[in-house]
Amino acid sequence: MGSTSSTLLKIPNVEVLMQETGFSPAHMIRLHDRFKALDKEGRGHLCPQDFGAIKELAMNPIGDRIIGAFFCPGKETVDFHTFVKILAHFRPVDKNRPKEPNSPEPINSRSNKLRFAFQLYDQDKDGKISRDELLKVLQAMLGMQVTEEQLESIADRTIQEADLDRDDAISFEEFRKVSPEILHSRCFIKV
Amino acid sequence: QMTTKHQYQWHIIICLLFLVCELNHSVTSVFPESSLLIMLGFILGGIVWGADKAQTFKLIPTNFFYYLLPQIILDASYCMPNKLFFSNLGAILIHAIIGTCWNAGTVGIALWACYEGGAMGNLNIGPLQFLLFGALISAVDPVAVIAVFEEVHVNEVLYILVFGESLLNDGVTVVLYNVFDAFVSLGGPKINAAEIIKGIVSFFVVAFGGSFLGVVFAILISMLTRITKNVQVIEAGFIIVLGYLSYLTAEMLSLSAILSITFCGVCCQKYINANMDEKSVTTLRYTLKVMANGSETMIFVFLGVSAIDKNIWVWNTGFILLTIFFVVIFRFIGVFFLNWILNQSRLIPIDITDQFVMAYGGLRGAVAYGLAALLDEKKIPEKNLMLGTTLIVVYFTVILQGITMKPLVQWLKVKKATHSDLTLNGKMNNRAFEHILTAMEDICGRMGDNWWTRHWNYFEDKYVCWLLLKSDARKHKDPIFGAFHKLNLEDATKYVTEGERKGSLDFIRNYDSASVDFKKKLALEYGDITPYITGIDNVPVTSVMKNPIPSVSLDIHEQDRKSLPDKLSAHHLLDQHLYKSRRDNRPTYSRSHYNTSENPDEMQEIFQRTMRSRLESFKSAKMGVNPAKKLSKHPKKDSTHKPNGKPADPHRTHPYGDEDFEFSADSASSSEIAGHFHRRSTNTPGAGVDNPAFIPEMDTSPPMRNPPWQTETGNNTAVAPSQRAQGRLPWTSTNLRHLALLRMSTRSTDSFVMADASLDEEAPEEKPGTHHTRL
């Protein structure tokens, strides 16, 4: 459609983005519209408040962490490129896409999803989930009736389950091994 | 005619049945209630027959269709998870229309073919009558589906497909039944293309007419609830009466009555829940449940009793066995075929196991029996045979399939997924992913919706809500606000109670025109003001003003700290206490358990914790206590005061942005929050959560004294006073005025900055059309 392509052109680097993320043109347009809607002050990039304004995120126990995941370390803003790339993690899986031997892993592969989740846990980005970090995540996801002792015990057990090299932390490999076969085909959002 | 004595007997029996069935959960976990009831019906019928040597009772079609069925459908449609229903509407319709036609046609033709082949001996029956029989036996019955699926907790999509189909296929069934009935009257030769076309047209008229009528009544009911503020006591009664009226009107106009009452319930639920007082909503829910339960019980008992009718004991092995066989086989074929077609275009395909359960769940019930009983014996000489066969099919499906449904579902699941033995990591990560996906969906807004949904939401927000919702309700559309509103009311009452317990409300009286009647004051003024605070997709300021931690009883609860949880207990803790995500939200459709979902309370808690942590990080950023983390939620430097503010957003809701009030019975609907505020999490000190002293500076209210009980006990070591109580008076007039100012200020959208803003700043009123009472 004529209007589609003209709208599409307004998005910078849209071809590259579509290639990398696998979103269709219609998706890109919708995402761009959403981006603009969130960017209330029209600055061309999003800041934490813009995400904070989404009410429902405040009702998500790890909502703030997820917001944080959009921001690269050190950066205070999210541009459209990053926005789309992160959302691409949860694009529905193409069952029919042929597996080209040399193409990089698609963003919405199981491994990349797990990596995304891992980064949510690992706040200091040292590549491991320490006991403290795990404790924080558990705190966030568990109701307030759980006492600190119980939390610590759960954290200990969790690390015990996953920690194979006995360093009292969970590396990404260990995380991957112990993660359940998340219903990869169901782990997506409708865009 | 039943004598009084008989009626009395029946009533007692039914009461006993209720009790027996409700009490005996161990039995009902194996035998669905419906099958038990039927068997009890057998016994009762046998007793009666033995005593009177005559069949005194049976399920009279009129009684069934006019007095027993409507309330079940109304209850079901009123509690229907709308969002799920409409998002799967395409699939449901395909199954309802094409599936039912397929069933009717194939069963009829197959039976006829077998008859012609001589499998049934000699019957006085023609092909058209077979088709008629096929039509009436093909209807999947909503009552039976509810009854059986109640025990078996299948996933929501599967449930809605089967249940939706059972409701919507009435349109087809009625039409097919009437058309074939007319054909039978006409006789074979007279049927030509004209008649067939008439039949097809009548389908459209009946189905769409019925639905349209239902929608009209829904509109009527919604508008009615706008003005029933002064007669709240009987609001619920209005709904029931009008619902029933929609049924009767459709029946009178020869349209599909079930469709009418279905759409009536489905369409009006959202609006009446918003308009009516919570008590009325609760009343309505429970009344409908009671009525529906009662009807269902009676239907099944009568179905059992009806077996004891000598007239219908016309046994024709071929006919009966072949009917059962064909009904089951063609159901399976139909379901699998249609689902295969649907899966080509569905985003989430329907599994094979789900399809199997769908096919197996095609239960026939009282509707089929009722239709069979309505047959005219003169036209259809073999009516008794058909009636008897229908009953046998009903028993087969309800009893046999009902009993085996649960084990079947369990068996299939076990084969399919290794659901057991999820590790702690597994559980945690699964839940984390659910939260992540929910968050991503929220970030994307409602983009997953197709064209229809987006435009409907827009249309609805602009026009429909204006028409159907009370002006108050429109303001309260924000479910979060609604929840907080009630939370604050609770707080206020607690506060007052506390003060009274302490002996005096002196400390209250010291403040300007503070009134003891918090509830009323709050309800009026708070309700007036705060919607606007949540106006622009903003974090509600109230959450800042309000103490985020839910109130705590002033007695310490000694948690059992001694028991160190072992592995099992860790699993148990995770299972119990992990916050649910919205995706986890299973709609409730149990007939006997009215599920007061805990989600609203959880939502509160999560919301408060998020707000608190944002507050903390903002505070620490502001006060330089901690270096501004990478993730400083609301860094002060970014939120400059813009003198002219932003132009008020005339479209508070843009098509993508707001999903305040989803067209559904989501957990966050304010109506469901009614009556859920019992659960309060006890906040023991150090309960795994930092217990920040609520720093007074953040309090922008006038300087507060600590409430007496805190000064008594000194610092918050021994007693963990309510954080709320630690803070200050909830709302005095000064507070409210302050809130008003905050709302007015459109300078910075950062609510935290606003909270910090000095009281003296006047802000120009920019939002058009707001009426705010200056205090």
Coordinates of N, CA, C and O in Angstrom, one line a residue, chain A residues 30-31 33-34 38 40-41 47-49 51-62 64 66-68 70-71 73-74 76 83 86-87 90 95 113-114 116-117 120-121 134 138-151 153-154 157-158 161-162 170 175 178-180 182 186-191, chain B residues 347-349 351 422-426 428-430 432-433 435-445 447-448 454 478 480 537-539 559 561 565-567 570 573-574 577-579 582-583 603 605-607 609-611 613-614 630-634 638-639 642 646 656-660 679 683 686-688 750:
Chain A
R30 N 3.6 -0.2 13.2 CA 2.9 -0.1 14.4 C 3.8 0.2 15.6 O 3.5 0.9 16.5
L31 N 5.0 -0.5 15.5 CA 5.9 -0.2 16.6 C 6.4 1.2 16.6 O 6.5 1.8 17.7
D33 N 4.7 3.8 15.6 CA 3.6 4.6 16.1 C 3.6 4.5 17.6 O 3.3 5.5 18.3
R34 N 3.8 3.3 18.1 CA 3.7 3.1 19.6 C 4.9 3.9 20.2 O 4.7 4.5 21.2
L38 N 4.6 6.7 23.0 CA 5.2 6.7 24.3 C 6.1 7.9 24.5 O 6.2 8.4 25.6
K40 N 6.3 11.1 24.7 CA 5.3 12.1 24.7 C 5.9 13.5 24.4 O 5.2 14.4 24.0
E41 N 7.1 13.6 24.7 CA 7.7 15.0 24.4 C 8.4 15.1 23.1 O 9.1 16.0 22.8
C47 N 12.8 7.9 27.6 CA 13.5 7.9 28.9 C 12.7 7.1 29.9 O 11.6 6.8 29.6
P48 N 13.3 6.9 31.0 CA 12.6 6.0 32.0 C 11.2 6.5 32.3 O 10.3 5.7 32.6
Q49 N 11.0 7.8 32.4 CA 9.6 8.2 32.7 C 8.6 7.8 31.7 O 7.5 7.5 32.1
F51 N 8.5 5.2 30.1 CA 8.1 3.8 30.4 C 7.3 3.8 31.7 O 6.4 3.0 31.9
G52 N 7.8 4.7 32.6 CA 7.1 4.7 33.9 C 5.6 5.1 33.8 O 4.8 4.8 34.6
A53 N 5.4 5.8 32.7 CA 4.0 6.3 32.5 C 3.0 5.2 32.1 O 1.8 5.3 32.2
I54 N 3.6 4.1 31.8 CA 2.7 2.9 31.4 C 2.3 2.3 32.7 O 3.0 1.6 33.4
K55 N 1.0 2.5 33.0 CA 0.5 2.1 34.4 C 0.7 0.6 34.6 O 1.1 0.3 35.7
E56 N 0.5 -0.1 33.6 CA 0.5 -1.6 33.9 C 1.8 -2.1 34.3 O 1.9 -3.1 35.0
L57 N 2.9 -1.4 33.9 CA 4.2 -1.9 34.2 C 4.4 -1.7 35.7 O 5.2 -2.5 36.3
A58 N 3.7 -0.8 36.3 CA 3.9 -0.6 37.7 C 3.3 -1.8 38.5 O 3.6 -2.0 39.6
M59 N 2.4 -2.5 37.8 CA 1.8 -3.7 38.5 C 2.6 -4.9 38.2 O 2.1 -6.0 38.4
N60 N 3.7 -4.8 37.6 CA 4.5 -6.0 37.2 C 5.6 -6.0 38.3 O 6.4 -5.1 38.4
P61 N 5.8 -7.2 38.9 CA 6.8 -7.2 40.0 C 8.2 -6.9 39.5 O 9.0 -6.4 40.2
I62 N 8.5 -7.3 38.3 CA 9.8 -7.0 37.8 C 9.8 -6.0 36.7 O 10.6 -5.9 35.8
D64 N 10.1 -2.8 36.7 CA 11.2 -1.8 36.6 C 12.5 -2.4 36.1 O 13.2 -1.7 35.4
I66 N 12.6 -4.7 33.9 CA 12.4 -4.8 32.5 C 12.6 -3.5 31.8 O 13.2 -3.4 30.7
I67 N 12.1 -2.4 32.4 CA 12.3 -1.1 31.8 C 13.8 -0.9 31.7 O 14.4 -0.4 30.7
G68 N 14.5 -1.3 32.8 CA 16.0 -1.1 32.8 C 16.7 -1.8 31.7 O 17.7 -1.4 31.1
F70 N 15.9 -2.1 28.8 CA 15.9 -1.4 27.5 C 17.0 -0.4 27.4 O 17.4 0.0 26.3
F71 N 17.5 0.0 28.5 CA 18.6 1.0 28.5 C 19.9 0.3 28.6 O 20.2 -0.4 29.5
P73 N 23.8 -0.1 29.2 CA 24.5 0.5 30.4 C 25.1 1.8 30.1 O 25.8 2.0 29.1
G74 N 24.8 2.7 31.0 CA 25.4 4.1 30.8 C 24.5 5.0 30.0 O 24.6 6.2 30.2
E76 N 21.0 6.8 29.0 CA 19.8 7.2 29.7 C 18.6 7.2 28.8 O 17.5 7.6 29.2
F83 N 14.7 -0.1 20.9 CA 13.4 -0.5 21.3 C 12.9 -1.7 20.5 O 12.4 -2.7 21.1
I86 N 14.8 -5.0 21.2 CA 14.5 -5.7 22.4 C 13.1 -6.4 22.2 O 12.9 -7.5 22.6
L87 N 12.2 -5.7 21.6 CA 10.9 -6.3 21.5 C 11.0 -7.5 20.5 O 10.1 -8.4 20.6
F90 N 10.7 -11.2 21.4 CA 9.5 -11.9 21.7 C 8.5 -11.9 20.5 O 7.3 -12.0 20.7
K95 N 7.8 -20.6 12.0 CA 8.1 -22.0 11.9 C 8.6 -22.3 10.6 O 9.3 -23.3 10.4
K113 N 16.3 -15.4 24.2 CA 15.3 -15.1 25.2 C 15.9 -15.3 26.6 O 15.7 -14.6 27.5
L114 N 16.6 -16.5 26.7 CA 17.1 -16.8 28.0 C 18.2 -15.8 28.4 O 18.3 -15.4 29.6
F116 N 18.2 -12.7 27.6 CA 17.5 -11.5 28.1 C 17.0 -11.7 29.5 O 17.2 -10.8 30.3
A117 N 16.5 -12.8 29.8 CA 16.0 -13.0 31.2 C 17.2 -13.0 32.1 O 17.2 -12.4 33.2
L120 N 18.2 -9.7 33.2 CA 17.3 -9.1 34.1 C 17.8 -9.5 35.6 O 17.7 -8.7 36.5
Y121 N 18.2 -10.7 35.7 CA 18.7 -11.1 37.0 C 20.0 -10.5 37.4 O 20.2 -10.0 38.5
L134 N 20.1 -12.9 43.1 CA 19.0 -13.8 43.1 C 18.0 -13.5 44.2 O 16.8 -13.5 44.0
L138 N 14.0 -12.7 43.8 CA 13.0 -13.5 44.6 C 12.2 -12.5 45.4 O 10.9 -12.7 45.5
Q139 N 12.8 -11.6 46.0 CA 12.0 -10.6 46.8 C 11.0 -10.0 45.9 O 9.9 -9.8 46.3
A140 N 11.4 -9.6 44.7 CA 10.5 -8.8 43.9 C 9.3 -9.7 43.5 O 8.2 -9.2 43.4
M141 N 9.6 -11.0 43.2 CA 8.6 -11.8 42.7 C 7.7 -12.5 43.7 O 6.7 -13.1 43.3
L142 N 8.1 -12.5 44.9 CA 7.3 -13.2 45.9 C 6.6 -12.2 46.8 O 7.0 -11.0 47.0
G143 N 5.5 -12.6 47.3 CA 4.6 -11.8 48.1 C 5.3 -11.4 49.4 O 6.3 -12.0 49.8
M144 N 4.7 -10.4 50.0 CA 5.4 -9.9 51.1 C 5.3 -10.7 52.4 O 5.8 -10.4 53.4
Q145 N 4.5 -11.8 52.3 CA 4.4 -12.6 53.5 C 5.6 -13.4 53.7 O 5.8 -14.0 54.8
V146 N 6.4 -13.6 52.7 CA 7.5 -14.5 52.8 C 8.6 -13.8 53.7 O 9.0 -12.7 53.4
T147 N 9.1 -14.5 54.7 CA 10.1 -13.9 55.6 C 11.5 -13.9 54.9 O 11.7 -14.6 53.9
E148 N 12.3 -13.2 55.5 CA 13.7 -13.1 54.9 C 14.4 -14.4 55.0 O 15.1 -14.8 54.1
E149 N 14.1 -15.1 56.1 CA 14.8 -16.4 56.2 C 14.3 -17.4 55.1 O 15.1 -18.1 54.5
Q150 N 13.0 -17.3 54.9 CA 12.5 -18.2 53.8 C 13.1 -17.8 52.5 O 13.4 -18.7 51.7
L151 N 13.2 -16.5 52.2 CA 13.7 -16.1 51.0 C 15.1 -16.6 50.8 O 15.5 -17.1 49.8
S153 N 16.5 -19.0 52.2 CA 16.6 -20.5 52.0 C 16.2 -20.9 50.6 O 16.9 -21.7 49.9
I154 N 15.2 -20.2 50.0 CA 14.9 -20.5 48.6 C 16.0 -20.1 47.7 O 16.4 -20.9 46.8
R157 N 18.7 -22.8 47.9 CA 18.3 -24.0 47.2 C 18.4 -23.8 45.7 O 18.8 -24.7 45.0
T158 N 17.9 -22.7 45.3 CA 17.9 -22.4 43.8 C 19.3 -22.4 43.3 O 19.6 -23.0 42.2
E161 N 20.7 -25.9 43.1 CA 20.2 -26.7 42.0 C 20.9 -26.4 40.7 O 21.2 -27.3 39.9
A162 N 21.3 -25.1 40.5 CA 21.8 -24.8 39.2 C 23.3 -24.8 39.2 O 23.9 -25.0 38.2
I170 N 25.3 -18.3 39.5 CA 24.8 -19.0 38.4 C 25.3 -18.3 37.1 O 25.0 -17.1 36.9
F175 N 22.5 -21.4 33.9 CA 21.2 -20.9 33.8 C 20.4 -21.6 32.6 O 19.3 -22.0 32.7
V178 N 19.5 -25.3 33.3 CA 18.5 -25.6 34.3 C 17.2 -25.0 34.0 O 16.2 -25.3 34.6
S179 N 17.2 -24.1 33.0 CA 15.9 -23.5 32.6 C 15.0 -24.6 32.0 O 15.5 -25.4 31.1
P180 N 13.8 -24.5 32.3 CA 12.9 -25.6 31.7 C 12.8 -25.3 30.2 O 13.0 -24.2 29.7
I182 N 11.2 -23.9 28.2 CA 10.1 -22.9 28.1 C 9.4 -23.1 26.8 O 10.1 -23.3 25.7
R186 N 5.4 -20.7 22.5 CA 4.4 -19.9 23.1 C 4.9 -18.6 23.8 O 4.1 -17.9 24.3
C187 N 6.2 -18.5 23.8 CA 6.8 -17.4 24.5 C 6.9 -16.2 23.6 O 8.0 -15.9 23.1
F188 N 5.8 -15.6 23.3 CA 5.8 -14.5 22.4 C 4.7 -13.5 22.7 O 3.7 -13.9 23.4
I189 N 4.8 -12.4 22.1 CA 3.7 -11.4 22.2 C 3.1 -11.1 20.8 O 3.9 -11.3 19.8
K190 N 1.9 -10.7 20.7 CA 1.4 -10.4 19.5 C 1.7 -9.0 19.1 O 1.4 -8.1 19.9
V191 N 2.4 -8.8 18.0 CA 2.7 -7.4 17.7 C 1.8 -7.0 16.5 O 1.7 -7.7 15.5
Chain B
L347 N -3.0 -17.8 15.4 CA -1.6 -17.5 15.9 C -1.2 -18.6 16.9 O 0.0 -19.1 16.8
I348 N -2.1 -19.0 17.7 CA -1.7 -20.1 18.7 C -2.6 -21.3 18.2 O -3.8 -21.3 18.5
P349 N -2.0 -22.2 17.6 CA -2.8 -23.3 17.1 C -3.3 -24.2 18.3 O -2.8 -24.1 19.4
D351 N -3.8 -27.5 20.1 CA -3.2 -28.8 20.1 C -4.1 -29.9 19.8 O -5.3 -29.8 20.0
L422 N 9.2 -29.8 38.2 CA 9.7 -28.5 37.8 C 10.7 -28.1 38.9 O 10.3 -28.1 40.1
T423 N 11.8 -27.7 38.5 CA 12.8 -27.3 39.5 C 12.4 -25.9 40.1 O 11.6 -25.2 39.5
L424 N 13.1 -25.6 41.1 CA 12.9 -24.2 41.7 C 13.2 -23.2 40.6 O 12.5 -22.2 40.4
N425 N 14.3 -23.4 40.0 CA 14.7 -22.5 38.9 C 13.7 -22.4 37.9 O 13.3 -21.4 37.4
G426 N 13.2 -23.6 37.5 CA 12.1 -23.7 36.5 C 10.9 -22.9 36.8 O 10.4 -22.1 36.0
M428 N 10.7 -20.5 38.9 CA 11.0 -19.0 39.0 C 11.1 -18.5 37.6 O 10.5 -17.4 37.3
N429 N 11.8 -19.2 36.7 CA 12.0 -18.7 35.4 C 10.7 -18.6 34.6 O 10.4 -17.7 33.8
N430 N 9.9 -19.7 34.8 CA 8.6 -19.6 34.1 C 7.8 -18.4 34.5 O 7.3 -17.7 33.6
A432 N 9.0 -15.7 35.7 CA 9.6 -14.5 35.3 C 9.3 -14.2 33.8 O 9.0 -13.1 33.4
F433 N 9.3 -15.3 33.0 CA 8.9 -15.1 31.6 C 7.5 -14.6 31.4 O 7.2 -13.8 30.6
H435 N 6.0 -12.8 33.4 CA 6.0 -11.3 33.8 C 6.6 -10.5 32.6 O 6.2 -9.5 32.3
I436 N 7.7 -11.1 32.1 CA 8.4 -10.4 31.0 C 7.4 -10.2 29.8 O 7.3 -9.1 29.2
L437 N 6.7 -11.3 29.5 CA 5.8 -11.2 28.3 C 4.7 -10.2 28.6 O 4.3 -9.4 27.7
T438 N 4.2 -10.3 29.8 CA 3.1 -9.3 30.1 C 3.6 -7.9 30.0 O 3.0 -7.0 29.4
A439 N 4.9 -7.7 30.5 CA 5.4 -6.3 30.4 C 5.6 -5.9 29.0 O 5.3 -4.8 28.6
M440 N 6.1 -6.8 28.2 CA 6.3 -6.5 26.7 C 5.0 -6.1 26.1 O 4.9 -5.2 25.3
E441 N 4.0 -6.9 26.4 CA 2.7 -6.6 25.9 C 2.2 -5.2 26.3 O 1.7 -4.4 25.5
D442 N 2.5 -4.9 27.5 CA 2.1 -3.6 28.0 C 2.9 -2.5 27.3 O 2.4 -1.4 27.0
I443 N 4.1 -2.7 27.1 CA 5.0 -1.7 26.5 C 4.5 -1.5 25.0 O 4.5 -0.4 24.5
C444 N 4.1 -2.6 24.4 CA 3.7 -2.5 23.0 C 2.3 -1.9 22.9 O 1.8 -1.6 21.9
G445 N 1.6 -1.8 24.1 CA 0.3 -1.3 24.0 C -0.6 -2.4 23.4 O -0.2 -3.6 23.3
M447 N -1.2 -3.6 20.7 CA -0.9 -3.6 19.3 C -1.3 -5.0 18.7 O -1.5 -5.1 17.5
G448 N -1.3 -5.9 19.6 CA -1.6 -7.3 19.1 C -3.1 -7.3 18.6 O -3.4 -8.2 17.8
R454 N -9.1 -2.6 17.9 CA -8.7 -1.3 18.1 C -9.8 -0.3 17.9 O -10.0 0.6 18.7
D478 N -10.6 3.7 35.4 CA -9.3 3.2 35.7 C -9.3 2.2 36.8 O -9.6 2.6 37.9
I480 N -7.0 0.7 38.4 CA -6.1 0.9 39.4 C -6.6 2.0 40.4 O -6.6 1.8 41.6
D537 N -2.2 8.9 31.6 CA -1.3 7.7 31.6 C -0.2 7.9 32.7 O 0.8 7.2 32.6
N538 N -0.5 8.7 33.6 CA 0.6 8.9 34.6 C 0.5 8.0 35.8 O -0.5 7.5 36.1
V539 N 1.6 7.9 36.4 CA 1.6 7.2 37.6 C 0.7 8.0 38.6 O 0.9 9.2 38.7
Q559 N 5.8 -14.8 63.0 CA 5.8 -15.8 62.0 C 6.6 -17.0 62.5 O 7.4 -16.8 63.4
R561 N 9.3 -18.6 62.6 CA 10.6 -18.4 62.1 C 11.5 -19.6 62.4 O 12.6 -19.8 62.0
P565 N 12.9 -23.8 56.2 CA 12.2 -24.5 55.1 C 13.2 -25.5 54.5 O 14.3 -25.2 54.2
D566 N 12.7 -26.7 54.2 CA 13.5 -27.6 53.5 C 13.1 -27.6 52.0 O 12.4 -26.7 51.6
K567 N 13.6 -28.5 51.3 CA 13.4 -28.4 49.8 C 11.9 -28.3 49.4 O 11.5 -27.5 48.7
A570 N 10.5 -25.1 50.1 CA 10.9 -24.1 49.2 C 9.9 -24.1 48.0 O 9.5 -23.1 47.5
L573 N 6.7 -22.8 49.0 CA 6.7 -21.3 49.1 C 6.6 -20.7 47.7 O 5.8 -19.7 47.5
L574 N 7.3 -21.2 46.8 CA 7.3 -20.6 45.5 C 5.9 -20.7 44.9 O 5.3 -19.8 44.4
H577 N 3.5 -18.3 46.9 CA 3.7 -16.8 47.0 C 4.2 -16.1 45.8 O 4.3 -14.9 45.8
L578 N 4.6 -16.8 44.8 CA 5.0 -16.1 43.6 C 3.8 -15.3 43.1 O 2.7 -15.8 42.9
Y579 N 4.1 -14.1 42.8 CA 3.0 -13.2 42.2 C 2.6 -13.8 40.9 O 3.3 -14.2 40.1
R582 N -0.6 -11.5 34.8 CA -1.9 -11.4 34.2 C -2.2 -12.6 33.3 O -3.3 -12.9 33.1
R583 N -1.1 -13.1 32.7 CA -1.4 -14.2 31.8 C -1.8 -15.4 32.5 O -2.4 -16.3 31.9
M603 N -2.2 -7.2 43.1 CA -1.9 -6.1 42.2 C -1.6 -4.8 43.1 O -0.6 -4.1 42.8
E605 N -0.4 -4.8 46.0 CA 0.9 -5.0 46.7 C 2.0 -4.7 45.8 O 3.0 -4.0 46.1
I606 N 1.9 -5.3 44.6 CA 3.0 -5.1 43.6 C 3.1 -3.6 43.3 O 4.2 -3.0 43.2
F607 N 2.0 -3.0 43.0 CA 2.0 -1.6 42.7 C 2.6 -0.8 43.7 O 3.5 0.1 43.5
R609 N 4.7 -1.7 46.0 CA 6.2 -2.0 46.1 C 6.9 -1.3 45.0 O 8.0 -0.7 45.2
T610 N 6.4 -1.3 43.8 CA 7.0 -0.6 42.7 C 7.2 0.8 43.0 O 8.2 1.4 42.8
M611 N 6.1 1.4 43.4 CA 6.1 2.8 43.7 C 7.1 3.1 44.8 O 7.8 4.1 44.7
S613 N 9.8 1.5 45.6 CA 11.1 1.4 45.1 C 11.5 2.6 44.2 O 12.6 3.0 44.2
R614 N 10.5 3.0 43.4 CA 10.8 4.1 42.6 C 11.0 5.4 43.4 O 11.9 6.2 43.1
K630 N 22.3 3.5 37.2 CA 21.9 3.5 35.8 C 20.4 3.6 35.6 O 19.9 4.2 34.8
L631 N 19.8 2.9 36.5 CA 18.4 2.8 36.4 C 17.8 3.7 37.4 O 17.2 3.3 38.4
S632 N 17.9 5.0 37.3 CA 17.2 5.9 38.2 C 15.9 6.2 37.5 O 15.8 6.7 36.4
K633 N 14.9 5.7 38.2 CA 13.6 5.7 37.5 C 13.2 7.1 37.1 O 12.7 7.3 36.0
H634 N 13.3 8.0 38.0 CA 12.8 9.4 37.6 C 13.8 10.4 38.0 O 13.7 11.0 39.0
D638 N 16.0 15.2 34.7 CA 15.2 15.2 33.5 C 13.9 15.9 33.6 O 13.2 16.2 32.6
S639 N 13.4 16.0 34.8 CA 12.1 16.5 34.9 C 12.1 18.0 35.3 O 12.1 18.4 36.4
K642 N 8.3 22.8 33.4 CA 8.1 23.5 32.2 C 7.0 24.6 32.5 O 5.9 24.2 32.9
K646 N 2.3 21.0 29.3 CA 2.0 20.5 28.0 C 0.5 20.8 27.7 O -0.3 20.9 28.7
Y656 N -4.0 3.4 20.9 CA -3.0 2.4 21.4 C -2.8 2.5 22.9 O -2.5 1.5 23.5
G657 N -3.0 3.7 23.4 CA -2.5 3.8 24.7 C -3.2 3.1 25.8 O -2.7 2.3 26.5
D658 N -4.4 3.5 26.0 CA -5.0 3.2 27.3 C -5.8 1.9 27.2 O -6.7 1.8 26.4
E659 N -5.5 1.0 28.1 CA -6.4 -0.1 28.2 C -7.0 -0.1 29.5 O -6.9 -1.1 30.3
D660 N -7.5 1.0 29.9 CA -8.1 1.1 31.2 C -9.1 0.1 31.5 O -9.0 -0.7 32.4
R679 N -8.0 -9.6 52.5 CA -6.6 -10.1 52.7 C -5.6 -8.9 52.8 O -5.5 -8.1 52.0
N683 N 2.9 -7.3 57.4 CA 4.3 -6.9 57.1 C 5.2 -7.0 58.3 O 5.3 -6.1 59.1
G686 N 11.3 -6.6 58.4 CA 12.3 -7.4 57.7 C 11.8 -8.6 57.0 O 12.5 -9.6 56.9
A687 N 10.6 -8.5 56.6 CA 10.1 -9.6 55.9 C 10.6 -9.7 54.5 O 9.9 -9.6 53.5
G688 N 11.9 -9.8 54.4 CA 12.6 -9.9 53.1 C 12.5 -8.7 52.4 O 13.0 -8.6 51.2
D750 N 6.2 14.4 35.7 CA 6.8 13.5 36.7 C 6.1 13.6 38.0 O 6.2 14.7 38.7

